[in-house]
Tab-separated table of C-alpha atoms in Angstrom:
chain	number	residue	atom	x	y	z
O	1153	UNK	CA	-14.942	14.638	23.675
O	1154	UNK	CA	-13.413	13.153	20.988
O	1155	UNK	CA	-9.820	14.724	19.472
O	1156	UNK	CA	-9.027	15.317	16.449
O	1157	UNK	CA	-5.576	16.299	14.777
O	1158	UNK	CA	-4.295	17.393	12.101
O	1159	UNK	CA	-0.527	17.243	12.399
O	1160	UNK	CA	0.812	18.805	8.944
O	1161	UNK	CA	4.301	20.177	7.967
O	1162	UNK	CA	4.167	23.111	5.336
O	1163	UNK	CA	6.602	24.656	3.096
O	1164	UNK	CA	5.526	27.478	1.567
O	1165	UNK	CA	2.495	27.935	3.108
O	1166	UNK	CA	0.014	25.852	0.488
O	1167	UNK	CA	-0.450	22.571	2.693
O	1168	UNK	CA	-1.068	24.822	6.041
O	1169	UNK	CA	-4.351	26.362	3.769
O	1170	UNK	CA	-5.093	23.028	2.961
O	1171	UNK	CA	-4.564	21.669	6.715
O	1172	UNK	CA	-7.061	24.960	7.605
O	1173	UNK	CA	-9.802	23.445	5.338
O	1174	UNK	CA	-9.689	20.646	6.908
O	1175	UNK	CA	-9.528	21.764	10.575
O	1176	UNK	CA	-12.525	23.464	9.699
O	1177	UNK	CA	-15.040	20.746	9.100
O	1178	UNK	CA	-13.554	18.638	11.644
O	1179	UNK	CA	-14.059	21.187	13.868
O	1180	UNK	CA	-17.871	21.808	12.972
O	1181	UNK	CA	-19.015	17.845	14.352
O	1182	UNK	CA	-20.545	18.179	17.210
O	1183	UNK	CA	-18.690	16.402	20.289
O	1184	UNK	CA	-15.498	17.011	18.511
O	1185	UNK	CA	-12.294	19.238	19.331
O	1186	UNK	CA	-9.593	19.299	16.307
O	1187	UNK	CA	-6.602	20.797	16.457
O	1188	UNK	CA	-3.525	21.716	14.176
O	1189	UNK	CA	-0.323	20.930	15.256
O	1190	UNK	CA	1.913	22.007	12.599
O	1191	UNK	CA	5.220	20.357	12.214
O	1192	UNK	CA	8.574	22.743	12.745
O	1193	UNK	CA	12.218	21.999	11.450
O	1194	UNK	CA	13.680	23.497	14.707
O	1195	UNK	CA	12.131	20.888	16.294
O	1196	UNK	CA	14.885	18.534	14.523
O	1197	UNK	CA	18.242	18.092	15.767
O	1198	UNK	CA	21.151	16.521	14.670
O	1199	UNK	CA	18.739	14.993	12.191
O	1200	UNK	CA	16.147	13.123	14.656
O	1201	UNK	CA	12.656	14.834	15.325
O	1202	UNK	CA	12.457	15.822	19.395
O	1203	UNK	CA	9.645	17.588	20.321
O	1204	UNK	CA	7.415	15.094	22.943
O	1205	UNK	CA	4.980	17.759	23.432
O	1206	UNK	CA	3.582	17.349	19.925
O	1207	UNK	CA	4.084	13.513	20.285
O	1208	UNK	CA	2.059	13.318	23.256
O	1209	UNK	CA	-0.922	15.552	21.955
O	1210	UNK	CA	-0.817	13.032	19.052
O	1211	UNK	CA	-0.921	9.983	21.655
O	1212	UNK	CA	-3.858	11.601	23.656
O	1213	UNK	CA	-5.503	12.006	19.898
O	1214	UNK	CA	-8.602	9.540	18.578
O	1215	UNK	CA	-7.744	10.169	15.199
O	1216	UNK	CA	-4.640	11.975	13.243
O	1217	UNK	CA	-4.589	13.402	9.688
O	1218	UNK	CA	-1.576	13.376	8.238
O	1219	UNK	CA	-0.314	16.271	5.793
O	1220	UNK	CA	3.075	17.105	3.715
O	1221	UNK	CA	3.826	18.850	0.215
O	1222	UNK	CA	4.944	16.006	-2.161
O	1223	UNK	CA	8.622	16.889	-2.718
O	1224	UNK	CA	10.435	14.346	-5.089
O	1225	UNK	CA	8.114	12.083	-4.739
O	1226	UNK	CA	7.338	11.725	-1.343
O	1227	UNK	CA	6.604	13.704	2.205
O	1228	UNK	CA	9.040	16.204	3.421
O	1229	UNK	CA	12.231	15.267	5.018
O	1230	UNK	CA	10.630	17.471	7.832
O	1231	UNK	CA	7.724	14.624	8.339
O	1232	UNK	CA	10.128	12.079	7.471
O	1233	UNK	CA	11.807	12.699	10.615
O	1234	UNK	CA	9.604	12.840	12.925
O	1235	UNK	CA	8.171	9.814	11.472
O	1236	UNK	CA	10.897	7.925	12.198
O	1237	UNK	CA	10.900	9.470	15.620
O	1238	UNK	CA	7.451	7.327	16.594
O	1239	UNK	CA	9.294	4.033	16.825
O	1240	UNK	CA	8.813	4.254	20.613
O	1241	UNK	CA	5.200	4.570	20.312
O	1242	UNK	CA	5.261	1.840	17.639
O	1243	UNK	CA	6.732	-0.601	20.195
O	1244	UNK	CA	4.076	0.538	22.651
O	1245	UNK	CA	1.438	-0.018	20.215
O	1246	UNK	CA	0.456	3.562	21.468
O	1247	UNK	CA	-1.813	4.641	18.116
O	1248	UNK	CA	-2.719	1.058	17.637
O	1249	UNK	CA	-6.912	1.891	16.603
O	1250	UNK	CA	-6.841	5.008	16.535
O	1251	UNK	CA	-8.126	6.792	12.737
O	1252	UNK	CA	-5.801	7.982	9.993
O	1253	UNK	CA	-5.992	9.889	7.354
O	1254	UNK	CA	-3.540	12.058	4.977
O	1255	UNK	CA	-3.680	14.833	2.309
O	1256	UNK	CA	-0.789	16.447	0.475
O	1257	UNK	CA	-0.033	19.170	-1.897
O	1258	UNK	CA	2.514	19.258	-5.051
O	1259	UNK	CA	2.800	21.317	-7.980
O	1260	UNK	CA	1.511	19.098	-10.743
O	1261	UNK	CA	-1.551	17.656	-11.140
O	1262	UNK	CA	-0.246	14.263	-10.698
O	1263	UNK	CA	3.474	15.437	-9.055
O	1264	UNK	CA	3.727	11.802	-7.179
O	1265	UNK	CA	1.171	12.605	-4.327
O	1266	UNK	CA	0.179	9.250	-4.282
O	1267	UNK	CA	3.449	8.276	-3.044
O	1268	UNK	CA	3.013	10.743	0.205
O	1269	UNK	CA	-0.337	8.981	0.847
O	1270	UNK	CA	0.993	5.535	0.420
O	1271	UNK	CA	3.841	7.306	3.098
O	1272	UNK	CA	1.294	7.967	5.332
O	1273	UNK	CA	-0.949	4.702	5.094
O	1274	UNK	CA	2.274	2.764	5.795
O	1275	UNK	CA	3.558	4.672	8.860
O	1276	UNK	CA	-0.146	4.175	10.168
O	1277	UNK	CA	-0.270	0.606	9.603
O	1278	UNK	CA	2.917	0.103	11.045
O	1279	UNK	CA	1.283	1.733	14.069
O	1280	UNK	CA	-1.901	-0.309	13.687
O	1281	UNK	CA	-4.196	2.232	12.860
O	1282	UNK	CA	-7.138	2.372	10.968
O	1283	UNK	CA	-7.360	4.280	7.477
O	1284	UNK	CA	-9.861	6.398	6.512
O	1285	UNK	CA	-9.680	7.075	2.530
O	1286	UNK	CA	-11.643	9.511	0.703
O	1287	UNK	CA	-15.003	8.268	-1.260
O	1288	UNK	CA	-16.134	11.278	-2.647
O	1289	UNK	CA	-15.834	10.792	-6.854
O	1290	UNK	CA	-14.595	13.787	-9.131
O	1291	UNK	CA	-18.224	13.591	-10.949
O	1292	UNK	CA	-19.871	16.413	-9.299
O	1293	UNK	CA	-19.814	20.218	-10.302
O	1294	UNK	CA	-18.045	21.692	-7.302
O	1295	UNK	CA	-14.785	20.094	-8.282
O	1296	UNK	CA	-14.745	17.939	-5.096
O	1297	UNK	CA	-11.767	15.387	-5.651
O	1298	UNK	CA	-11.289	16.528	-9.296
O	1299	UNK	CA	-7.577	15.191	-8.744
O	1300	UNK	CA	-9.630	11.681	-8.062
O	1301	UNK	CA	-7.751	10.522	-5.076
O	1302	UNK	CA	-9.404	7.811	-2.581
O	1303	UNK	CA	-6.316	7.249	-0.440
O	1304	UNK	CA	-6.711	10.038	0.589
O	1305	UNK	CA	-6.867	14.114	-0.847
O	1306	UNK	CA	-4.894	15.771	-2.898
O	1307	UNK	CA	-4.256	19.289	-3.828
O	1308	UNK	CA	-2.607	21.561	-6.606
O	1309	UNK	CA	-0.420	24.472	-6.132
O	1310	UNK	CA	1.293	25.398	-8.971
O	1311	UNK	CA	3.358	28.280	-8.860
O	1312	UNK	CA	0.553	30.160	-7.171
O	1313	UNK	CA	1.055	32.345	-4.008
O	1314	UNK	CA	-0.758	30.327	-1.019
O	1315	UNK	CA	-3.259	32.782	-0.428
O	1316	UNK	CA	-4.396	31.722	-3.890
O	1317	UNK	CA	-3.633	27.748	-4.155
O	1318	UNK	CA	-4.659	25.428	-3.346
O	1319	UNK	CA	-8.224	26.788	-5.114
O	1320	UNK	CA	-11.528	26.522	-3.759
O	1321	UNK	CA	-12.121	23.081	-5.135
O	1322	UNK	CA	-9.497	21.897	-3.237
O	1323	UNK	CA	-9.749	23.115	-0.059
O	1324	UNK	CA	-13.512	21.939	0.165
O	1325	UNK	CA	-12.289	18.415	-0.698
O	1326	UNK	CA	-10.172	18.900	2.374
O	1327	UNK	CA	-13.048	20.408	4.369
O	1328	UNK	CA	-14.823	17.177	3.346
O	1329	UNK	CA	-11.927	14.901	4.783
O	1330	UNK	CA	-11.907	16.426	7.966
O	1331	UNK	CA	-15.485	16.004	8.201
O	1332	UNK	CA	-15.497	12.509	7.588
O	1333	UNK	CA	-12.822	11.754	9.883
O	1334	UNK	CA	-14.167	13.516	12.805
O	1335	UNK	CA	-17.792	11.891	12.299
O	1336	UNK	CA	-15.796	8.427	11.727
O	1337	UNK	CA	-13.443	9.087	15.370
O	1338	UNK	CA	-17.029	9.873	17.319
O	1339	UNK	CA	-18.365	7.328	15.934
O	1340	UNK	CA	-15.186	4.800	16.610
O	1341	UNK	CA	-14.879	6.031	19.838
O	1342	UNK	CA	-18.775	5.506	21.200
């Protein structure tokens, strides 16, 4: 069986309904079980991340999709620290091969998120992953990628409740992502 997860911190609510879109696809390939492991804030003390639960989950894991709002240009402080808290299983070179991939949600159509994907490439080359970007173009009437992102996806949630944003278009961009990483890990792992 090949694991899938989709480790994500959320705010207000708007990137857990885009990590749900895409735990659903990645869920739907055959021979593959994805979970969500959202990230918590009580799980950081005295400003270092410490829950090894979630850490080891992730190290059992063939492939982890990063996810964090954009806020000032960049992830979270909440993924920021645990982040930093996988130093141990850089030196152990304990996701070295294993997939990445990372989507993120801001307010604006542009509101930085390409700085929160660059985040998220960097931590997983630092770990020696591999990255998984997003080839779908924008030129398609379902409004898959309309934000045109192929680092990785991005979403829009404006000032919108989050059982309204991110929209439709969105959220099956996101279904899409975890459907190509979970075909990608089977694949990687055969």
């Amino acid at each position: 069986m090949t694991t899938v997860s989709i480790l994500y911190f959320s705010g207000t609510g708007h990137t857990a309904k885009l990590a749900e879109a895409v735990h659903k696809r990645a869920a739907a390939v055959p021979g593959v079980q994805a979970e969500l492991i959202p990230l918590s804030g009580d799980d950081i003390l005295k400003g270092r991340y410490q829950n090894e639960a979630v850490l080891a989950k992730l190290d059992a894991s063939d492939a982890i999709i990063f996810g964090s709002p954009t806020y000032m240009g960049g992830p979270a402080a909440q993924f920021k620290a645990f982040a930093d808290a996988t130093g141990g299983r850089w030196y152990g070179g304990a996701w070295r091969d294993k997939l990445a991939a990372g989507f993120t949600v801001s307010s604006g159509p542009s509101g930085d998120k390409l700085s929160t994907l660059h985040y998220f490439f960097t931590l997983a080359m630092q770990h020696g992953m591999l990255w998984a970007g997003f080839p779908e173009t924008p030129m398609n009437d379902k409004g898959i990628n309309r934000l045109s992102s192929y680092s990785g996806v991005m979403a829009q949630a404006g000032q919108e409740p989050a059982d309204v944003a991110p929209n439709a278009a969105d959220k099956l961009t996101g279904e899409l992502l975890g459907q190509r990483v979970a075909v990608a890990a089977a694949r990687w792992k055969r």
